């Protein structure tokens, strides 16, 4: 018999309480691979070199607007053990003749679909059915203005260059610039 432990079994949300994640807006998302395992490529000379898993992750990410017509993708990068991306939800994006869904899709549903599709494909390639690929949750930030959007774009673009300092790098440490960046928007 398993004993209930509230610290272990009560899942805490990291979403902004009361916020409607289906509403129009731009969202900065970070999704980490389980146990920070480097499965999607490597950084060489400050650039990401994706392997077949990384290319598949990128392909599924790029296909999100085909599955969710109200989604646009902005800057993103697949790193060895995580990915960063900007998702723009615009419920006014339905083209002539298309009928919007009765229920708007939330950021969480979009990320869940992405994680499901990539996990399924990665497990097919590795012949490891049912094995989790992604960490249980994801991190998001509601982008509040153009200045913040541009800072985040630069952060994503420069992420491979700073891999040796990245907190997600198993052998790296976050640098002071990264700490200041996040502190500025907290």
mmCIF file of C-alpha atoms in Angstrom:
data_model
loop_
_atom_site.group_PDB
_atom_site.id
_atom_site.type_symbol
_atom_site.label_atom_id
_atom_site.label_comp_id
_atom_site.label_asym_id
_atom_site.label_seq_id
_atom_site.Cartn_x
_atom_site.Cartn_y
_atom_site.Cartn_z
ATOM 1 C CA UNK A 1 0.000 0.000 0.000
ATOM 2 C CA UNK A 2 1.351 3.397 -0.994
ATOM 3 C CA UNK A 3 1.325 6.038 1.721
ATOM 4 C CA UNK A 4 0.054 9.471 0.680
ATOM 5 C CA UNK A 5 2.668 12.195 0.951
ATOM 6 C CA UNK A 6 1.328 15.685 0.197
ATOM 7 C CA UNK A 7 4.811 17.016 -0.686
ATOM 8 C CA UNK A 8 5.194 14.313 -3.298
ATOM 9 C CA UNK A 9 1.637 13.763 -4.541
ATOM 10 C CA UNK A 10 0.043 17.232 -4.525
ATOM 11 C CA UNK A 11 1.073 18.735 -7.813
ATOM 12 C CA UNK A 12 1.605 22.472 -7.566
ATOM 13 C CA UNK A 13 0.744 24.590 -10.577
ATOM 14 C CA UNK A 14 3.251 27.080 -11.892
ATOM 15 C CA UNK A 15 0.648 28.798 -14.079
ATOM 16 C CA UNK A 16 -0.512 32.308 -13.228
ATOM 17 C CA UNK A 17 -3.605 31.914 -11.065
ATOM 18 C CA UNK A 18 -6.799 33.135 -12.734
ATOM 19 C CA UNK A 19 -5.146 33.830 -16.098
ATOM 20 C CA UNK A 20 -6.894 32.584 -19.259
ATOM 21 C CA UNK A 21 -4.164 30.814 -21.240
ATOM 22 C CA UNK A 22 -6.496 30.573 -24.251
ATOM 23 C CA UNK A 23 -6.635 34.337 -24.730
ATOM 24 C CA UNK A 24 -4.707 36.198 -27.399
ATOM 25 C CA UNK A 25 -1.118 36.787 -26.408
ATOM 26 C CA UNK A 26 2.509 35.823 -26.756
ATOM 27 C CA UNK A 27 4.016 33.235 -24.434
ATOM 28 C CA UNK A 28 7.647 32.286 -23.848
ATOM 29 C CA UNK A 29 7.881 28.551 -23.227
ATOM 30 C CA UNK A 30 10.727 26.343 -22.012
ATOM 31 C CA UNK A 31 10.286 22.575 -22.132
ATOM 32 C CA UNK A 32 12.953 20.333 -20.593
ATOM 33 C CA UNK A 33 13.819 16.771 -21.469
ATOM 34 C CA UNK A 34 13.429 14.345 -18.574
ATOM 35 C CA UNK A 35 16.465 14.239 -16.301
ATOM 36 C CA UNK A 36 18.087 16.889 -18.555
ATOM 37 C CA UNK A 37 19.323 14.097 -20.795
ATOM 38 C CA UNK A 38 21.020 15.482 -23.928
ATOM 39 C CA UNK A 39 19.149 13.582 -26.664
ATOM 40 C CA UNK A 40 18.479 16.137 -29.392
ATOM 41 C CA UNK A 41 21.920 17.214 -30.550
ATOM 42 C CA UNK A 42 25.042 19.005 -29.465
ATOM 43 C CA UNK A 43 26.485 22.487 -29.435
ATOM 44 C CA UNK A 44 29.525 22.978 -31.673
ATOM 45 C CA UNK A 45 31.180 26.376 -32.021
ATOM 46 C CA UNK A 46 28.167 28.103 -30.455
ATOM 47 C CA UNK A 47 25.639 26.504 -32.823
ATOM 48 C CA UNK A 48 23.162 23.680 -32.276
ATOM 49 C CA UNK A 49 23.742 20.632 -34.444
ATOM 50 C CA UNK A 50 20.537 18.644 -34.261
ATOM 51 C CA UNK A 51 20.496 14.877 -34.516
ATOM 52 C CA UNK A 52 17.470 12.965 -35.864
ATOM 53 C CA UNK A 53 15.618 13.394 -32.546
ATOM 54 C CA UNK A 54 16.295 17.144 -32.532
ATOM 55 C CA UNK A 55 15.167 17.480 -36.136
ATOM 56 C CA UNK A 56 11.967 15.601 -35.323
ATOM 57 C CA UNK A 57 11.329 17.885 -32.310
ATOM 58 C CA UNK A 58 11.844 20.919 -34.559
ATOM 59 C CA UNK A 59 9.538 19.461 -37.211
ATOM 60 C CA UNK A 60 6.703 18.823 -34.732
ATOM 61 C CA UNK A 61 7.144 22.341 -33.312
ATOM 62 C CA UNK A 62 7.025 23.858 -36.803
ATOM 63 C CA UNK A 63 3.822 21.884 -37.511
ATOM 64 C CA UNK A 64 1.869 23.281 -34.553
ATOM 65 C CA UNK A 65 0.148 26.007 -36.654
ATOM 66 C CA UNK A 66 -1.160 23.309 -39.015
ATOM 67 C CA UNK A 67 -2.867 21.590 -36.096
ATOM 68 C CA UNK A 68 -3.803 24.830 -34.311
ATOM 69 C CA UNK A 69 -4.734 27.503 -36.904
ATOM 70 C CA UNK A 70 -4.884 30.168 -34.184
ATOM 71 C CA UNK A 71 -1.196 29.638 -33.287
ATOM 72 C CA UNK A 72 1.789 31.440 -34.738
ATOM 73 C CA UNK A 73 5.342 30.568 -33.844
ATOM 74 C CA UNK A 74 8.021 33.159 -33.281
ATOM 75 C CA UNK A 75 11.684 32.615 -32.361
ATOM 76 C CA UNK A 76 12.566 29.159 -31.035
ATOM 77 C CA UNK A 77 15.539 26.889 -30.536
ATOM 78 C CA UNK A 78 15.950 23.198 -29.827
ATOM 79 C CA UNK A 79 18.860 22.665 -27.442
ATOM 80 C CA UNK A 80 20.530 19.360 -26.447
ATOM 81 C CA UNK A 81 18.242 18.836 -23.439
ATOM 82 C CA UNK A 82 15.511 21.482 -23.637
ATOM 83 C CA UNK A 83 13.842 23.882 -26.000
ATOM 84 C CA UNK A 84 12.709 27.497 -25.912
ATOM 85 C CA UNK A 85 9.987 28.971 -28.062
ATOM 86 C CA UNK A 86 7.563 31.835 -28.375
ATOM 87 C CA UNK A 87 3.965 30.833 -29.053
ATOM 88 C CA UNK A 88 1.519 33.504 -30.186
ATOM 89 C CA UNK A 89 -2.162 32.699 -29.715
ATOM 90 C CA UNK A 90 -4.451 34.744 -31.922
ATOM 91 C CA UNK A 91 -8.036 33.580 -31.899
ATOM 92 C CA UNK A 92 -8.737 36.028 -34.713
ATOM 93 C CA UNK A 93 -6.503 34.026 -37.076
ATOM 94 C CA UNK A 94 -9.152 31.814 -38.646
ATOM 95 C CA UNK A 95 -9.165 32.102 -42.406
ATOM 96 C CA UNK A 96 -12.293 32.657 -44.462
ATOM 97 C CA UNK A 97 -14.562 29.637 -44.390
ATOM 98 C CA UNK A 98 -12.923 28.121 -41.307
ATOM 99 C CA UNK A 99 -15.044 27.789 -38.227
ATOM 100 C CA UNK A 100 -13.277 28.454 -34.929
ATOM 101 C CA UNK A 101 -13.613 25.616 -32.404
ATOM 102 C CA UNK A 102 -16.370 25.903 -29.822
ATOM 103 C CA UNK A 103 -13.731 25.900 -27.102
ATOM 104 C CA UNK A 104 -10.537 27.869 -27.493
ATOM 105 C CA UNK A 105 -7.392 25.827 -27.077
ATOM 106 C CA UNK A 106 -5.117 26.798 -24.207
ATOM 107 C CA UNK A 107 -1.347 27.068 -24.170
ATOM 108 C CA UNK A 108 -1.329 23.961 -21.972
ATOM 109 C CA UNK A 109 -3.259 21.945 -24.558
ATOM 110 C CA UNK A 110 -0.905 23.084 -27.306
ATOM 111 C CA UNK A 111 2.177 22.091 -25.290
ATOM 112 C CA UNK A 112 0.560 18.788 -24.264
ATOM 113 C CA UNK A 113 -0.075 17.971 -27.934
ATOM 114 C CA UNK A 114 3.536 18.857 -28.800
ATOM 115 C CA UNK A 115 4.922 16.716 -25.970
ATOM 116 C CA UNK A 116 2.636 13.796 -26.857
ATOM 117 C CA UNK A 117 3.559 13.844 -30.553
ATOM 118 C CA UNK A 118 7.297 14.155 -29.944
ATOM 119 C CA UNK A 119 7.298 11.494 -27.230
ATOM 120 C CA UNK A 120 5.424 9.084 -29.477
ATOM 121 C CA UNK A 121 7.850 9.647 -32.369
ATOM 122 C CA UNK A 122 10.993 9.525 -30.202
ATOM 123 C CA UNK A 123 9.844 6.296 -28.576
ATOM 124 C CA UNK A 124 9.121 4.788 -32.001
ATOM 125 C CA UNK A 125 12.664 5.657 -33.139
ATOM 126 C CA UNK A 126 14.226 4.290 -29.963
ATOM 127 C CA UNK A 127 11.872 1.303 -29.701
ATOM 128 C CA UNK A 128 11.035 2.378 -26.139
ATOM 129 C CA UNK A 129 7.208 2.549 -25.996
ATOM 130 C CA UNK A 130 5.719 4.332 -23.002
ATOM 131 C CA UNK A 131 8.968 5.874 -21.747
ATOM 132 C CA UNK A 132 8.618 9.548 -20.721
ATOM 133 C CA UNK A 133 10.773 11.932 -22.764
ATOM 134 C CA UNK A 134 9.867 15.324 -21.314
ATOM 135 C CA UNK A 135 9.923 16.577 -17.773
ATOM 136 C CA UNK A 136 6.459 16.622 -16.250
ATOM 137 C CA UNK A 137 5.603 20.290 -16.694
ATOM 138 C CA UNK A 138 6.921 23.249 -18.671
ATOM 139 C CA UNK A 139 7.816 26.820 -17.878
ATOM 140 C CA UNK A 140 5.988 29.752 -19.397
ATOM 141 C CA UNK A 141 6.085 33.488 -19.235
ATOM 142 C CA UNK A 142 3.356 35.776 -20.516
ATOM 143 C CA UNK A 143 5.102 38.308 -22.727
ATOM 144 C CA UNK A 144 3.795 41.707 -21.711
ATOM 145 C CA UNK A 145 5.235 44.127 -24.266
ATOM 146 C CA UNK A 146 7.432 44.602 -27.319
ATOM 147 C CA UNK A 147 10.564 45.318 -25.255
ATOM 148 C CA UNK A 148 10.200 42.061 -23.360
ATOM 149 C CA UNK A 149 9.456 40.201 -26.606
ATOM 150 C CA UNK A 150 12.691 41.508 -28.146
ATOM 151 C CA UNK A 151 14.723 40.578 -25.027
ATOM 152 C CA UNK A 152 13.313 37.059 -25.128
ATOM 153 C CA UNK A 153 13.986 36.724 -28.860
ATOM 154 C CA UNK A 154 17.635 37.657 -28.250
ATOM 155 C CA UNK A 155 17.835 35.236 -25.312
ATOM 156 C CA UNK A 156 16.532 32.382 -27.500
ATOM 157 C CA UNK A 157 18.775 33.302 -30.427
ATOM 158 C CA UNK A 158 21.865 33.485 -28.198
ATOM 159 C CA UNK A 159 21.082 30.354 -26.182
ATOM 160 C CA UNK A 160 23.427 28.070 -28.187
ATOM 161 C CA UNK A 161 26.258 30.631 -27.877
ATOM 162 C CA UNK A 162 25.916 30.573 -24.084
ATOM 163 C CA UNK A 163 25.445 26.809 -23.736
ATOM 164 C CA UNK A 164 28.641 26.485 -21.716
ATOM 165 C CA UNK A 165 27.038 28.811 -19.145
ATOM 166 C CA UNK A 166 23.434 27.552 -19.445
ATOM 167 C CA UNK A 167 21.770 26.275 -16.264
ATOM 168 C CA UNK A 168 20.268 23.434 -18.354
ATOM 169 C CA UNK A 169 23.749 22.302 -19.420
ATOM 170 C CA UNK A 170 24.722 19.349 -17.222
ATOM 171 C CA UNK A 171 28.266 20.733 -16.980
ATOM 172 C CA UNK A 172 27.493 24.461 -17.109
ATOM 173 C CA UNK A 173 26.453 27.178 -14.681
ATOM 174 C CA UNK A 174 24.154 30.133 -15.275
ATOM 175 C CA UNK A 175 26.063 33.329 -15.841
ATOM 176 C CA UNK A 176 25.389 36.700 -14.259
ATOM 177 C CA UNK A 177 23.876 38.137 -17.491
ATOM 178 C CA UNK A 178 21.236 35.400 -17.532
ATOM 179 C CA UNK A 179 20.404 35.952 -13.854
ATOM 180 C CA UNK A 180 20.062 39.715 -14.465
ATOM 181 C CA UNK A 181 17.886 39.085 -17.549
ATOM 182 C CA UNK A 182 15.329 37.056 -15.603
ATOM 183 C CA UNK A 183 15.471 39.330 -12.560
ATOM 184 C CA UNK A 184 14.608 42.333 -14.779
ATOM 185 C CA UNK A 185 11.298 40.750 -15.772
ATOM 186 C CA UNK A 186 10.318 39.232 -12.430
#
